[in-house]
Amino acid sequence: MARGLGYYIAVRALMIIPTILVLYTIVFILLRMLPGDPILAVAGTKNIPPEQYEELRRLAGLDKHPVVQYFDYLWGMLHGDFGVTLATPRGTPVSRYIWQRFPATLELTIFSFAISVLLGLATGTVAALRRGGMVDAGMRVYSIVAYTLFIPWFGMILQYIFGLQLAWLPTSGRLDPGLTVDRVTGLYVLDSLITRNWDVLKSALAHLVLPSITLGIVLSGAYTRLVRNNMVDVLGQDFIRAYQARGVRGWKVAWYALKNAFIPVVTLMGLQFAILLGGAVLTETTFSWPGMGTFIVDRIEYRDYTSIQGAVVFFALFVGLISLIVDIVYALLDPRVKY
Amino acid sequence: MALLEIKELTVNYYTLTGVVNAVDKVSLNVEKGEWISVVGESGSGKSTMAYAIIGLVPPPGRIAGGQILLEGRELTSLPPKEMRMVRGRDIGMVFQDPMTSLDPLRRIGHQVAEVLVEHGVAEWDDALEKAKEMLRRVGIPEDRADYYPHQLSGGQRQRVAIAIAMVLRPKLLIADEPTTALDVIVQDTIMDLMEEFKKEGTSIMLITHDLALASERSDRIAVMYAGRLVELGPVDDVVEGSAHPYTQMLLRSVPDLWGPKDIKSIPGFPPDLRNPPSGCRFHPRCPYATSKCSREDPPMVRVGPLHYAACHYAGKLGEEGGG
Amino acid sequence: MAETLAWRTRNLATSLIAPLRGRAPGVWMLRVGLAIVLTVVFMAVFAPFIAPYSPVKRVDRGYLPPSWEHLMGTDNLGRDVFSRIVWGARIILKVVFMASALSMAVGIPLGLVSGYYGGRLDRVLSMVMDSMYAFPALILAIAIAAVLGPSPTNTAIAIAFVYVPTYFRMVRGQTLSLKSQLFVEAARAIGATHRSIMFNYILPNLGHTILVVFSLSVADAILTEAGLSFLGLSVTVPTPDWGYDLRKGQPFFLDGYWWMVFFPGMMVMLLAMGFALIGEALSERLSTAQTR
């Protein structure tokens, strides 16, 4: 039964592989099944010289048999090769863009994720403690409204209020112009801490506020609901009354209740993170955030088939990794999970 | 002086559809070192009374009147902080379902030790040692202190719950249906365990719907019906010479292996306590009811040296009368 | 058969109308939700009569703030924002309903077959659907729409892909629990074919659940559609479309011309909220009905 956490993680990691493979396969097949010639699309004209057409096909890896393509790409992916761009600048490895852009997206999503979880826990707990009353009803409205907020719209309203009218916060980019930071991780907040560059830290945090609040609030609605329902459930259980009956202090009881209500929330986190990544594309576009989302959108304008394919496949890998992390966190939190 | 004196206790639930009078002017004493069992159907107010004693009537319930004195100290008007210290230290409580009364996310040793820490009796290191001792005392090997509740059987979990309730050696242990969720053989060992603590001087209040279980080990039995105390007395008096028709019918509804008695369930249903019957609350189901019963509340009358019943005709109704 | 069908229809109809009456806690949600959705549908259907101006022509000076003449102002090209909103309702509803119909047409039968027969087919399908479900919907839709090229139909196809797993998972789960129930056993005993059991016995019992999933996924699909057109993946100029108009208004927004952005975005949110409220109310009703 108990073979230890290392064994558990290894098994879970192995179980993620099929998920990633399936996702890769779906993306691979979809992109090839769909009508339209990507080569003509990226060239922007039907009248391109045949040799240039062939050159583009070779660059895109489309000249080989689909089965060969499938395994070639998979093999490359394992080595961090996601193909090369077809549009200008032609022939650049997509992985170079991912290397540049992904940390920005990661930084944004980590902050948004933290905001959404904290907001969800707070609102859900308050609703559960005041269940049946006006506060509960209010939190319910909050969760629905938050969930249906249209990210670009909400983001622009925040830009208008806090960036334009109050002029408290910057509305676009990751850093004030002129500032640079040595890359260690690519996450500016982390890098500026490591290099003790306080100006950059301040600027990076200020730039993060609006986009991560936008995305965080939108994502918090789902947690509000879940935390509230779990909390109501947990508060009705005997062990809460039993804690009180032994004279345990109120705030400690509330903490234990929250811990128990949090367990099912963890299972939602993987899915929420996926939604977060989708929302990040819109958030990045709204706030000119130089991440993966804006990269995809830029490349769509060029109809750069290979870049889009590379970015999407990379996201598939990342989603797999996230679900592995969620599994591990869950196992660490809940003693009932056997490993 | 009695350990616990309950005087005219009234508890209401203020629900949206009306006020539910769950406990109505119940007076009851618990003596030092005695085992008293409170018997009644679900909805009779027995559990509500237990929660009232430890000051944890769930909302929308509230104590609407009466007093609860623990060694002369009034509990109902105690500030929350002091009441918290009473819980666990002076009064311990064990709940019905050991599956749900322990926190699934914490090691049992910690849950026992926490009581000591929260009451300022010991620091964590020391408390954990004492917790192990206590677990051994209730029959859980001390190397299991690191176990989580899900790794134990139902009976073992109830032992842990008792260990938690008893670790500060409270004067009173309230056990709310502690064995209902367990199978019969395990039931007995849990009762044995409680009896051991009784021998060490703890008073026990067993809340149960099971008159047979109550009659096995109790010193006294209190019978509740529809929020009121209907009969109170030494176990033999109540079982052999019950003075209230409800108790009599309750006794006949208990299957008896050795008796030729035919089992009879009590006809009718317990009343809706938003709108309880006038006079004696049992009169709509009572075979002996007269017009007086629906008019006047029956007082608690003495039918034996320590035996009381709330019936206008207490002691005047023959056991065979119901036949 | 015809009788039972009539009974079922009436049953579904009353259970839809019944929650509108009474004082159940979710009633207000259903009322507000229906009011919003019906208003937008009305706008879309009668757009030519409601919109005071042409949605695509210059009708006045540009950058005019909201006034009685132009309820929501005019955009940078002098077009009436309100008229564009009214006509824009058509696009978004058309795309979203087309997408939902497609997802249902694929997801529901697959879910039925997968849940009913089980076995290897079920394992493979579930694996594929679960993986798709775990992937960021918007990114998948972006990839598909990007390859297909911008057009409302292509957007609908892209969105449809994304919601197939939602219907599949729900129908499969319900089928699994229904197929062991007594009435299905009875049908099998009287010799009903598999196809008949699936479509005549199990499917009609999924009506309510499908309705709930439909309203909730439509709410989501509205946001996805608006997101895709915000990214320029749905319509092309000069078609009026809420998401696209939001994008086109963005450069002027921070100069103070808030109305070009505020109203289209508000409509996206209102419409999504309308469907979400309906879905919430219905799912609450469904869960209380089941626990009873």
mmCIF file of C-alpha atoms in Angstrom, chain A residues 238 240-248, chain B residues 11 13 47-59 61-63 68 83-84 87 93 95:
data_model
loop_
_atom_site.group_PDB
_atom_site.id
_atom_site.type_symbol
_atom_site.label_atom_id
_atom_site.label_comp_id
_atom_site.label_asym_id
_atom_site.label_seq_id
_atom_site.Cartn_x
_atom_site.Cartn_y
_atom_site.Cartn_z
ATOM 1 C CA ASP A 238 -20.340 16.229 13.171
ATOM 2 C CA ILE A 240 -17.105 20.567 13.457
ATOM 3 C CA ARG A 241 -19.583 20.341 16.332
ATOM 4 C CA ALA A 242 -17.254 17.838 17.974
ATOM 5 C CA TYR A 243 -14.382 20.322 17.767
ATOM 6 C CA GLN A 244 -16.552 22.931 19.434
ATOM 7 C CA ALA A 245 -17.670 20.443 22.047
ATOM 8 C CA ARG A 246 -14.040 19.927 23.086
ATOM 9 C CA GLY A 247 -13.507 23.624 23.597
ATOM 10 C CA VAL A 248 -11.353 24.249 20.533
ATOM 11 C CA VAL B 11 -35.165 25.348 24.051
ATOM 12 C CA TYR B 13 -35.902 26.522 17.236
ATOM 13 C CA SER B 47 -30.227 15.581 21.810
ATOM 14 C CA THR B 48 -31.252 19.237 21.893
ATOM 15 C CA MET B 49 -31.069 19.072 25.673
ATOM 16 C CA ALA B 50 -27.565 17.622 25.450
ATOM 17 C CA TYR B 51 -26.451 20.417 23.112
ATOM 18 C CA ALA B 52 -28.049 22.969 25.436
ATOM 19 C CA ILE B 53 -25.930 21.660 28.317
ATOM 20 C CA ILE B 54 -22.696 22.317 26.427
ATOM 21 C CA GLY B 55 -24.058 25.564 25.017
ATOM 22 C CA LEU B 56 -24.046 24.445 21.380
ATOM 23 C CA VAL B 57 -27.675 24.454 20.340
ATOM 24 C CA PRO B 58 -27.419 24.715 16.544
ATOM 25 C CA PRO B 59 -29.005 27.769 14.958
ATOM 26 C CA GLY B 61 -32.194 27.203 18.075
ATOM 27 C CA ARG B 62 -31.854 29.113 21.345
ATOM 28 C CA ILE B 63 -32.257 28.461 25.040
ATOM 29 C CA ILE B 68 -28.261 24.789 33.828
ATOM 30 C CA MET B 83 -18.122 28.360 28.276
ATOM 31 C CA ARG B 84 -15.462 27.203 25.851
ATOM 32 C CA ARG B 87 -16.462 22.221 27.128
ATOM 33 C CA MET B 93 -19.108 14.777 24.602
ATOM 34 C CA PHE B 95 -21.206 11.874 19.101
#
